[in-house]
Amino acid sequence: MEKLYDIFITGDETDYFHYVSPTSYQKIAEAANYHNVKRMGLEMHRMMAELNATWMTASMHLEICEDIYEAGPAEVYVEPMMVNRVLLTQCLEIRRDGRPIARCEINTLCVDVRTRKVIRPETVLEHFGIPVIQGAGSMERLTMPEDMERIEAICVRYSDCDLNQHLRAYRYTDYVCDAAEYWSGAERKKGRHLYIEYMGECQAKQILELYKKDEGTGGTYVKGVRDDGRESFKAYFVVE
């Protein structure tokens, strides 16, 4: 893996249990992914101007390797980006003192800004003269249980949305953690794996209905359904 840059994890990136939160790790990974894409020459504003194209996060797998609760320096490492069918896959590792504290795989989808039709990543890479590296396949798809319980409805705010005017990818992580009752009670819990698939973008003022089902072995399924009936995301969160 190649070192991308140094970061400093601050105290306000810790959560209710004083651990660096799953959301904070995803923010770090998303920022690193965006930086690396831009470094390769795939800057989003240029893509919009020349190809009417933009990047959207399609899925993510976060693995928390070590429970970190102290502010301090860390480093972000990346592997070469791979093309997996219609996805551009980036694997990242966050390290402290040479030890991996979190790993994240982010699968990104390129779409037409106006029609939202998928653009194959090879088309974009070749346009900008960037070599295409074929991967062996991306993250497996999640299968949700049928008997999920509706738990709450959330109204998306403008401040929650990104450059594409969609709900930011990491905001879903907070919803999943709350739905899984990760922060509830006095007992300290340890998040270990979080899988999220993003299926339909949410915009400001849309209502997102959340459903969940606990597995009973530390795993919780969570999904979001928009007010038009379309599934927005599905997730699986594993806690010790």
PDB file of C-alpha atoms in Angstrom:
ATOM      1  CA  MET A   1       0.000   0.000   0.000  1.00  0.00           C
ATOM      2  CA  GLU A   2       1.085   3.565  -0.666  1.00  0.00           C
ATOM      3  CA  LYS A   3       1.011   6.240   2.017  1.00  0.00           C
ATOM      4  CA  LEU A   4      -1.427   8.950   0.953  1.00  0.00           C
ATOM      5  CA  TYR A   5      -1.006  11.487   3.756  1.00  0.00           C
ATOM      6  CA  ASP A   6      -0.828  12.098   7.511  1.00  0.00           C
ATOM      7  CA  ILE A   7      -3.903  13.073   9.514  1.00  0.00           C
ATOM      8  CA  PHE A   8      -4.654  14.050  13.111  1.00  0.00           C
ATOM      9  CA  ILE A   9      -7.630  12.413  14.812  1.00  0.00           C
ATOM     10  CA  THR A  10      -9.144  15.010  17.124  1.00  0.00           C
ATOM     11  CA  GLY A  11     -11.090  14.567  20.321  1.00  0.00           C
ATOM     12  CA  ASP A  12     -14.385  15.603  18.719  1.00  0.00           C
ATOM     13  CA  GLU A  13     -14.132  12.593  16.394  1.00  0.00           C
ATOM     14  CA  THR A  14     -14.729  10.268  19.328  1.00  0.00           C
ATOM     15  CA  ASP A  15     -18.243   9.105  20.104  1.00  0.00           C
ATOM     16  CA  TYR A  16     -20.547   8.454  23.055  1.00  0.00           C
ATOM     17  CA  PHE A  17     -18.179   5.759  24.352  1.00  0.00           C
ATOM     18  CA  HIS A  18     -15.048   7.865  23.678  1.00  0.00           C
ATOM     19  CA  TYR A  19     -13.997   5.638  20.783  1.00  0.00           C
ATOM     20  CA  VAL A  20     -13.273   7.010  17.346  1.00  0.00           C
ATOM     21  CA  SER A  21     -16.723   6.498  15.864  1.00  0.00           C
ATOM     22  CA  PRO A  22     -17.643   4.482  12.769  1.00  0.00           C
ATOM     23  CA  THR A  23     -18.843   7.753  11.225  1.00  0.00           C
ATOM     24  CA  SER A  24     -15.475   9.413  11.862  1.00  0.00           C
ATOM     25  CA  TYR A  25     -13.622   6.534  10.216  1.00  0.00           C
ATOM     26  CA  GLN A  26     -15.944   6.730   7.230  1.00  0.00           C
ATOM     27  CA  LYS A  27     -15.403  10.499   6.962  1.00  0.00           C
ATOM     28  CA  ILE A  28     -11.639   9.934   6.937  1.00  0.00           C
ATOM     29  CA  ALA A  29     -11.965   7.209   4.295  1.00  0.00           C
ATOM     30  CA  GLU A  30     -14.376   9.188   2.099  1.00  0.00           C
ATOM     31  CA  ALA A  31     -12.100  12.248   2.220  1.00  0.00           C
ATOM     32  CA  ALA A  32      -9.072  10.112   1.339  1.00  0.00           C
ATOM     33  CA  ASN A  33     -10.962   8.442  -1.498  1.00  0.00           C
ATOM     34  CA  TYR A  34     -11.986  11.833  -2.913  1.00  0.00           C
ATOM     35  CA  HIS A  35      -8.433  13.160  -2.568  1.00  0.00           C
ATOM     36  CA  ASN A  36      -6.957  10.140  -4.324  1.00  0.00           C
ATOM     37  CA  VAL A  37      -9.482  10.315  -7.159  1.00  0.00           C
ATOM     38  CA  LYS A  38      -8.645  14.008  -7.605  1.00  0.00           C
ATOM     39  CA  ARG A  39      -4.911  13.254  -7.425  1.00  0.00           C
ATOM     40  CA  MET A  40      -5.336  10.772 -10.280  1.00  0.00           C
ATOM     41  CA  GLY A  41      -6.826  13.509 -12.444  1.00  0.00           C
ATOM     42  CA  LEU A  42     -10.511  12.709 -11.910  1.00  0.00           C
ATOM     43  CA  GLU A  43     -11.472  16.008 -10.298  1.00  0.00           C
ATOM     44  CA  MET A  44     -15.268  16.147 -10.035  1.00  0.00           C
ATOM     45  CA  HIS A  45     -15.837  19.657 -11.430  1.00  0.00           C
ATOM     46  CA  ARG A  46     -13.743  18.804 -14.479  1.00  0.00           C
ATOM     47  CA  MET A  47     -15.705  15.578 -14.982  1.00  0.00           C
ATOM     48  CA  MET A  48     -18.952  17.538 -14.811  1.00  0.00           C
ATOM     49  CA  ALA A  49     -17.705  20.087 -17.348  1.00  0.00           C
ATOM     50  CA  GLU A  50     -16.242  17.606 -19.858  1.00  0.00           C
ATOM     51  CA  LEU A  51     -18.390  14.472 -19.465  1.00  0.00           C
ATOM     52  CA  ASN A  52     -21.502  15.607 -17.581  1.00  0.00           C
ATOM     53  CA  ALA A  53     -20.388  12.961 -15.081  1.00  0.00           C
ATOM     54  CA  THR A  54     -20.125  12.737 -11.308  1.00  0.00           C
ATOM     55  CA  TRP A  55     -19.066  10.168  -8.693  1.00  0.00           C
ATOM     56  CA  MET A  56     -21.504   8.613  -6.228  1.00  0.00           C
ATOM     57  CA  THR A  57     -20.687   6.144  -3.440  1.00  0.00           C
ATOM     58  CA  ALA A  58     -22.245   2.776  -4.273  1.00  0.00           C
ATOM     59  CA  SER A  59     -21.168   0.667  -1.281  1.00  0.00           C
ATOM     60  CA  MET A  60     -18.747   0.579   1.622  1.00  0.00           C
ATOM     61  CA  HIS A  61     -17.262  -1.967   4.009  1.00  0.00           C
ATOM     62  CA  LEU A  62     -15.641  -0.559   7.150  1.00  0.00           C
ATOM     63  CA  GLU A  63     -13.619  -2.783   9.473  1.00  0.00           C
ATOM     64  CA  ILE A  64     -12.548  -1.338  12.828  1.00  0.00           C
ATOM     65  CA  CYS A  65      -9.382  -3.162  13.863  1.00  0.00           C
ATOM     66  CA  GLU A  66      -8.532  -1.422  17.135  1.00  0.00           C
ATOM     67  CA  ASP A  67     -10.479   0.673  19.644  1.00  0.00           C
ATOM     68  CA  ILE A  68      -8.910   4.132  19.601  1.00  0.00           C
ATOM     69  CA  TYR A  69     -10.078   6.718  22.118  1.00  0.00           C
ATOM     70  CA  GLU A  70      -7.145   9.145  22.274  1.00  0.00           C
ATOM     71  CA  ALA A  71      -6.608  12.077  19.948  1.00  0.00           C
ATOM     72  CA  GLY A  72      -3.382  11.874  18.000  1.00  0.00           C
ATOM     73  CA  PRO A  73      -1.644  11.421  14.660  1.00  0.00           C
ATOM     74  CA  ALA A  74      -2.498   8.708  12.157  1.00  0.00           C
ATOM     75  CA  GLU A  75      -1.661   7.872   8.551  1.00  0.00           C
ATOM     76  CA  VAL A  76      -3.828   6.947   5.581  1.00  0.00           C
ATOM     77  CA  TYR A  77      -2.632   4.337   3.070  1.00  0.00           C
ATOM     78  CA  VAL A  78      -4.239   3.366  -0.239  1.00  0.00           C
ATOM     79  CA  GLU A  79      -4.052   0.532  -2.725  1.00  0.00           C
ATOM     80  CA  PRO A  80      -4.241   1.162  -6.500  1.00  0.00           C
ATOM     81  CA  MET A  81      -7.794   1.815  -7.661  1.00  0.00           C
ATOM     82  CA  MET A  82      -9.421  -1.123  -9.426  1.00  0.00           C
ATOM     83  CA  VAL A  83     -12.265  -1.349 -11.911  1.00  0.00           C
ATOM     84  CA  ASN A  84     -14.837  -3.975 -10.905  1.00  0.00           C
ATOM     85  CA  ARG A  85     -17.553  -4.118 -13.568  1.00  0.00           C
ATOM     86  CA  VAL A  86     -19.253  -0.695 -13.265  1.00  0.00           C
ATOM     87  CA  LEU A  87     -17.543   0.214  -9.991  1.00  0.00           C
ATOM     88  CA  LEU A  88     -14.287   1.927  -9.155  1.00  0.00           C
ATOM     89  CA  THR A  89     -12.966   0.255  -5.993  1.00  0.00           C
ATOM     90  CA  GLN A  90     -10.587   1.902  -3.521  1.00  0.00           C
ATOM     91  CA  CYS A  91      -9.162   0.052  -0.499  1.00  0.00           C
ATOM     92  CA  LEU A  92      -7.798   2.238   2.292  1.00  0.00           C
ATOM     93  CA  GLU A  93      -6.108   1.617   5.630  1.00  0.00           C
ATOM     94  CA  ILE A  94      -5.851   4.009   8.580  1.00  0.00           C
ATOM     95  CA  ARG A  95      -2.811   3.344  10.761  1.00  0.00           C
ATOM     96  CA  ARG A  96      -1.400   4.597  14.048  1.00  0.00           C
ATOM     97  CA  ASP A  97       2.176   3.789  15.054  1.00  0.00           C
ATOM     98  CA  GLY A  98       2.359   1.398  12.119  1.00  0.00           C
ATOM     99  CA  ARG A  99      -0.697  -0.629  13.243  1.00  0.00           C
ATOM    100  CA  PRO A 100      -3.921  -0.734  11.235  1.00  0.00           C
ATOM    101  CA  ILE A 101      -6.744   0.772  13.287  1.00  0.00           C
ATOM    102  CA  ALA A 102      -9.360   0.689  10.504  1.00  0.00           C
ATOM    103  CA  ARG A 103      -9.753  -0.559   6.942  1.00  0.00           C
ATOM    104  CA  CYS A 104     -12.294   0.609   4.410  1.00  0.00           C
ATOM    105  CA  GLU A 105     -13.328  -0.496   0.939  1.00  0.00           C
ATOM    106  CA  ILE A 106     -15.274   2.130  -1.013  1.00  0.00           C
ATOM    107  CA  ASN A 107     -16.993   1.298  -4.285  1.00  0.00           C
ATOM    108  CA  THR A 108     -17.789   4.348  -6.384  1.00  0.00           C
ATOM    109  CA  LEU A 109     -20.227   4.627  -9.285  1.00  0.00           C
ATOM    110  CA  CYS A 110     -19.912   7.130 -12.136  1.00  0.00           C
ATOM    111  CA  VAL A 111     -23.225   8.508 -13.416  1.00  0.00           C
ATOM    112  CA  ASP A 112     -24.493  11.139 -15.835  1.00  0.00           C
ATOM    113  CA  VAL A 113     -25.297  14.285 -13.831  1.00  0.00           C
ATOM    114  CA  ARG A 114     -28.646  14.842 -15.562  1.00  0.00           C
ATOM    115  CA  THR A 115     -30.003  11.365 -16.361  1.00  0.00           C
ATOM    116  CA  ARG A 116     -28.351   9.401 -13.506  1.00  0.00           C
ATOM    117  CA  LYS A 117     -27.513   6.675 -16.019  1.00  0.00           C
ATOM    118  CA  VAL A 118     -24.388   4.670 -15.189  1.00  0.00           C
ATOM    119  CA  ILE A 119     -21.182   5.515 -17.067  1.00  0.00           C
ATOM    120  CA  ARG A 120     -18.626   2.712 -17.175  1.00  0.00           C
ATOM    121  CA  PRO A 121     -15.464   3.758 -15.291  1.00  0.00           C
ATOM    122  CA  GLU A 122     -13.283   2.744 -18.269  1.00  0.00           C
ATOM    123  CA  THR A 123     -14.936   5.526 -20.278  1.00  0.00           C
ATOM    124  CA  VAL A 124     -13.921   8.141 -17.716  1.00  0.00           C
ATOM    125  CA  LEU A 125     -10.411   6.779 -17.133  1.00  0.00           C
ATOM    126  CA  GLU A 126      -9.661   6.553 -20.840  1.00  0.00           C
ATOM    127  CA  HIS A 127     -10.977  10.078 -21.424  1.00  0.00           C
ATOM    128  CA  PHE A 128      -8.428  11.441 -18.963  1.00  0.00           C
ATOM    129  CA  GLY A 129      -5.624   9.108 -20.074  1.00  0.00           C
ATOM    130  CA  ILE A 130      -5.536   7.107 -16.842  1.00  0.00           C
ATOM    131  CA  PRO A 131      -4.567   3.406 -17.001  1.00  0.00           C
ATOM    132  CA  VAL A 132      -7.370   0.931 -16.271  1.00  0.00           C
ATOM    133  CA  ILE A 133      -6.544  -1.743 -13.669  1.00  0.00           C
ATOM    134  CA  GLN A 134      -9.064  -4.573 -13.615  1.00  0.00           C
ATOM    135  CA  GLY A 135      -9.958  -6.037 -10.218  1.00  0.00           C
ATOM    136  CA  ALA A 136     -11.203  -9.464  -9.237  1.00  0.00           C
ATOM    137  CA  GLY A 137     -14.617  -8.361  -7.968  1.00  0.00           C
ATOM    138  CA  SER A 138     -16.097  -6.007  -5.385  1.00  0.00           C
ATOM    139  CA  MET A 139     -18.008  -6.419  -2.132  1.00  0.00           C
ATOM    140  CA  GLU A 140     -20.782  -9.011  -2.072  1.00  0.00           C
ATOM    141  CA  ARG A 141     -24.381  -7.758  -2.106  1.00  0.00           C
ATOM    142  CA  LEU A 142     -26.387  -7.680   1.112  1.00  0.00           C
ATOM    143  CA  THR A 143     -29.605  -9.658   1.489  1.00  0.00           C
ATOM    144  CA  MET A 144     -32.099  -8.166   3.939  1.00  0.00           C
ATOM    145  CA  PRO A 145     -34.437 -10.266   6.097  1.00  0.00           C
ATOM    146  CA  GLU A 146     -38.139  -9.898   5.295  1.00  0.00           C
ATOM    147  CA  ASP A 147     -39.560  -9.326   8.795  1.00  0.00           C
ATOM    148  CA  MET A 148     -37.934  -5.992   9.619  1.00  0.00           C
ATOM    149  CA  GLU A 149     -39.398  -3.604  12.203  1.00  0.00           C
ATOM    150  CA  ARG A 150     -40.109   0.040  11.344  1.00  0.00           C
ATOM    151  CA  ILE A 151     -38.457   2.193  14.002  1.00  0.00           C
ATOM    152  CA  GLU A 152     -38.539   5.845  12.911  1.00  0.00           C
ATOM    153  CA  ALA A 153     -38.809   8.401  10.108  1.00  0.00           C
ATOM    154  CA  ILE A 154     -36.106  10.989   9.381  1.00  0.00           C
ATOM    155  CA  CYS A 155     -36.468  14.198   7.384  1.00  0.00           C
ATOM    156  CA  VAL A 156     -33.322  14.917   5.339  1.00  0.00           C
ATOM    157  CA  ARG A 157     -31.912  18.425   5.859  1.00  0.00           C
ATOM    158  CA  TYR A 158     -30.058  20.629   3.394  1.00  0.00           C
ATOM    159  CA  SER A 159     -27.044  20.670   5.727  1.00  0.00           C
ATOM    160  CA  ASP A 160     -26.875  16.866   5.453  1.00  0.00           C
ATOM    161  CA  CYS A 161     -26.408  16.963   1.665  1.00  0.00           C
ATOM    162  CA  ASP A 162     -23.265  17.051  -0.492  1.00  0.00           C
ATOM    163  CA  LEU A 163     -22.101  18.474  -3.834  1.00  0.00           C
ATOM    164  CA  ASN A 164     -24.517  16.176  -5.664  1.00  0.00           C
ATOM    165  CA  GLN A 165     -27.346  17.530  -3.447  1.00  0.00           C
ATOM    166  CA  HIS A 166     -27.782  14.075  -1.926  1.00  0.00           C
ATOM    167  CA  LEU A 167     -27.595  12.889   1.669  1.00  0.00           C
ATOM    168  CA  ARG A 168     -23.906  12.476   2.505  1.00  0.00           C
ATOM    169  CA  ALA A 169     -22.690   8.874   2.574  1.00  0.00           C
ATOM    170  CA  TYR A 170     -21.436   9.073   6.153  1.00  0.00           C
ATOM    171  CA  ARG A 171     -24.754  10.409   7.495  1.00  0.00           C
ATOM    172  CA  TYR A 172     -26.262   6.984   6.816  1.00  0.00           C
ATOM    173  CA  THR A 173     -23.687   5.522   9.203  1.00  0.00           C
ATOM    174  CA  ASP A 174     -25.056   7.599  12.087  1.00  0.00           C
ATOM    175  CA  TYR A 175     -28.566   6.411  11.208  1.00  0.00           C
ATOM    176  CA  VAL A 176     -27.400   2.781  11.204  1.00  0.00           C
ATOM    177  CA  CYS A 177     -25.592   3.137  14.550  1.00  0.00           C
ATOM    178  CA  ASP A 178     -28.650   4.739  16.152  1.00  0.00           C
ATOM    179  CA  ALA A 179     -30.993   2.117  14.680  1.00  0.00           C
ATOM    180  CA  ALA A 180     -28.734  -0.676  15.984  1.00  0.00           C
ATOM    181  CA  GLU A 181     -28.766   1.004  19.438  1.00  0.00           C
ATOM    182  CA  TYR A 182     -24.992   1.153  19.309  1.00  0.00           C
ATOM    183  CA  TRP A 183     -24.858   4.104  21.693  1.00  0.00           C
ATOM    184  CA  SER A 184     -27.719   3.097  23.977  1.00  0.00           C
ATOM    185  CA  GLY A 185     -27.203   2.055  27.573  1.00  0.00           C
ATOM    186  CA  ALA A 186     -24.212   2.358  29.867  1.00  0.00           C
ATOM    187  CA  GLU A 187     -22.287  -0.645  28.549  1.00  0.00           C
ATOM    188  CA  ARG A 188     -19.433   0.226  26.195  1.00  0.00           C
ATOM    189  CA  LYS A 189     -19.842  -1.448  22.811  1.00  0.00           C
ATOM    190  CA  LYS A 190     -17.279  -2.077  20.096  1.00  0.00           C
ATOM    191  CA  GLY A 191     -18.198  -1.713  16.442  1.00  0.00           C
ATOM    192  CA  ARG A 192     -16.305  -4.164  14.239  1.00  0.00           C
ATOM    193  CA  HIS A 193     -17.800  -4.299  10.733  1.00  0.00           C
ATOM    194  CA  LEU A 194     -20.182  -2.055   8.852  1.00  0.00           C
ATOM    195  CA  TYR A 195     -21.459  -2.859   5.372  1.00  0.00           C
ATOM    196  CA  ILE A 196     -23.593  -0.289   3.523  1.00  0.00           C
ATOM    197  CA  GLU A 197     -25.078  -0.320   0.026  1.00  0.00           C
ATOM    198  CA  TYR A 198     -26.446   2.949  -1.359  1.00  0.00           C
ATOM    199  CA  MET A 199     -29.319   2.270  -3.737  1.00  0.00           C
ATOM    200  CA  GLY A 200     -31.347   5.458  -4.184  1.00  0.00           C
ATOM    201  CA  GLU A 201     -30.183   8.973  -3.351  1.00  0.00           C
ATOM    202  CA  CYS A 202     -32.047  11.070  -0.772  1.00  0.00           C
ATOM    203  CA  GLN A 203     -32.465  14.805  -1.202  1.00  0.00           C
ATOM    204  CA  ALA A 204     -33.333  17.563   1.252  1.00  0.00           C
ATOM    205  CA  LYS A 205     -36.871  17.451   2.685  1.00  0.00           C
ATOM    206  CA  GLN A 206     -37.380  13.816   1.710  1.00  0.00           C
ATOM    207  CA  ILE A 207     -38.606  11.461   4.424  1.00  0.00           C
ATOM    208  CA  LEU A 208     -36.530   8.347   5.085  1.00  0.00           C
ATOM    209  CA  GLU A 209     -38.234   5.477   6.923  1.00  0.00           C
ATOM    210  CA  LEU A 210     -35.828   3.262   8.894  1.00  0.00           C
ATOM    211  CA  TYR A 211     -36.318  -0.475   9.484  1.00  0.00           C
ATOM    212  CA  LYS A 212     -34.165  -2.925  11.447  1.00  0.00           C
ATOM    213  CA  LYS A 213     -33.791  -6.515  12.579  1.00  0.00           C
ATOM    214  CA  ASP A 214     -31.361  -7.745  15.237  1.00  0.00           C
ATOM    215  CA  GLU A 215     -29.684 -11.069  14.526  1.00  0.00           C
ATOM    216  CA  GLY A 216     -29.070 -11.819  18.186  1.00  0.00           C
ATOM    217  CA  THR A 217     -25.356 -12.493  17.656  1.00  0.00           C
ATOM    218  CA  GLY A 218     -24.133  -8.896  17.582  1.00  0.00           C
ATOM    219  CA  GLY A 219     -25.320  -8.200  14.041  1.00  0.00           C
ATOM    220  CA  THR A 220     -28.114  -5.810  13.047  1.00  0.00           C
ATOM    221  CA  TYR A 221     -29.710  -5.311   9.639  1.00  0.00           C
ATOM    222  CA  VAL A 222     -30.885  -1.770   8.850  1.00  0.00           C
ATOM    223  CA  LYS A 223     -32.532  -0.388   5.735  1.00  0.00           C
ATOM    224  CA  GLY A 224     -33.980   2.941   4.667  1.00  0.00           C
ATOM    225  CA  VAL A 225     -37.029   3.430   2.454  1.00  0.00           C
ATOM    226  CA  ARG A 226     -37.822   6.789   0.871  1.00  0.00           C
ATOM    227  CA  ASP A 227     -41.300   8.326   0.955  1.00  0.00           C
ATOM    228  CA  ASP A 228     -41.758   7.280  -2.689  1.00  0.00           C
ATOM    229  CA  GLY A 229     -41.417   3.623  -1.635  1.00  0.00           C
ATOM    230  CA  ARG A 230     -37.952   3.108  -3.120  1.00  0.00           C
ATOM    231  CA  GLU A 231     -35.180   1.593  -0.993  1.00  0.00           C
ATOM    232  CA  SER A 232     -32.451   4.123  -0.306  1.00  0.00           C
ATOM    233  CA  PHE A 233     -29.854   1.995   1.486  1.00  0.00           C
ATOM    234  CA  LYS A 234     -29.304  -1.298   3.247  1.00  0.00           C
ATOM    235  CA  ALA A 235     -26.726  -2.074   5.895  1.00  0.00           C
ATOM    236  CA  TYR A 236     -25.365  -4.712   8.250  1.00  0.00           C
ATOM    237  CA  PHE A 237     -23.564  -3.636  11.428  1.00  0.00           C
ATOM    238  CA  VAL A 238     -21.584  -6.008  13.661  1.00  0.00           C
ATOM    239  CA  VAL A 239     -20.914  -5.070  17.294  1.00  0.00           C
ATOM    240  CA  GLU A 240     -18.968  -6.900  20.010  1.00  0.00           C
TER     241      GLU A 240
END
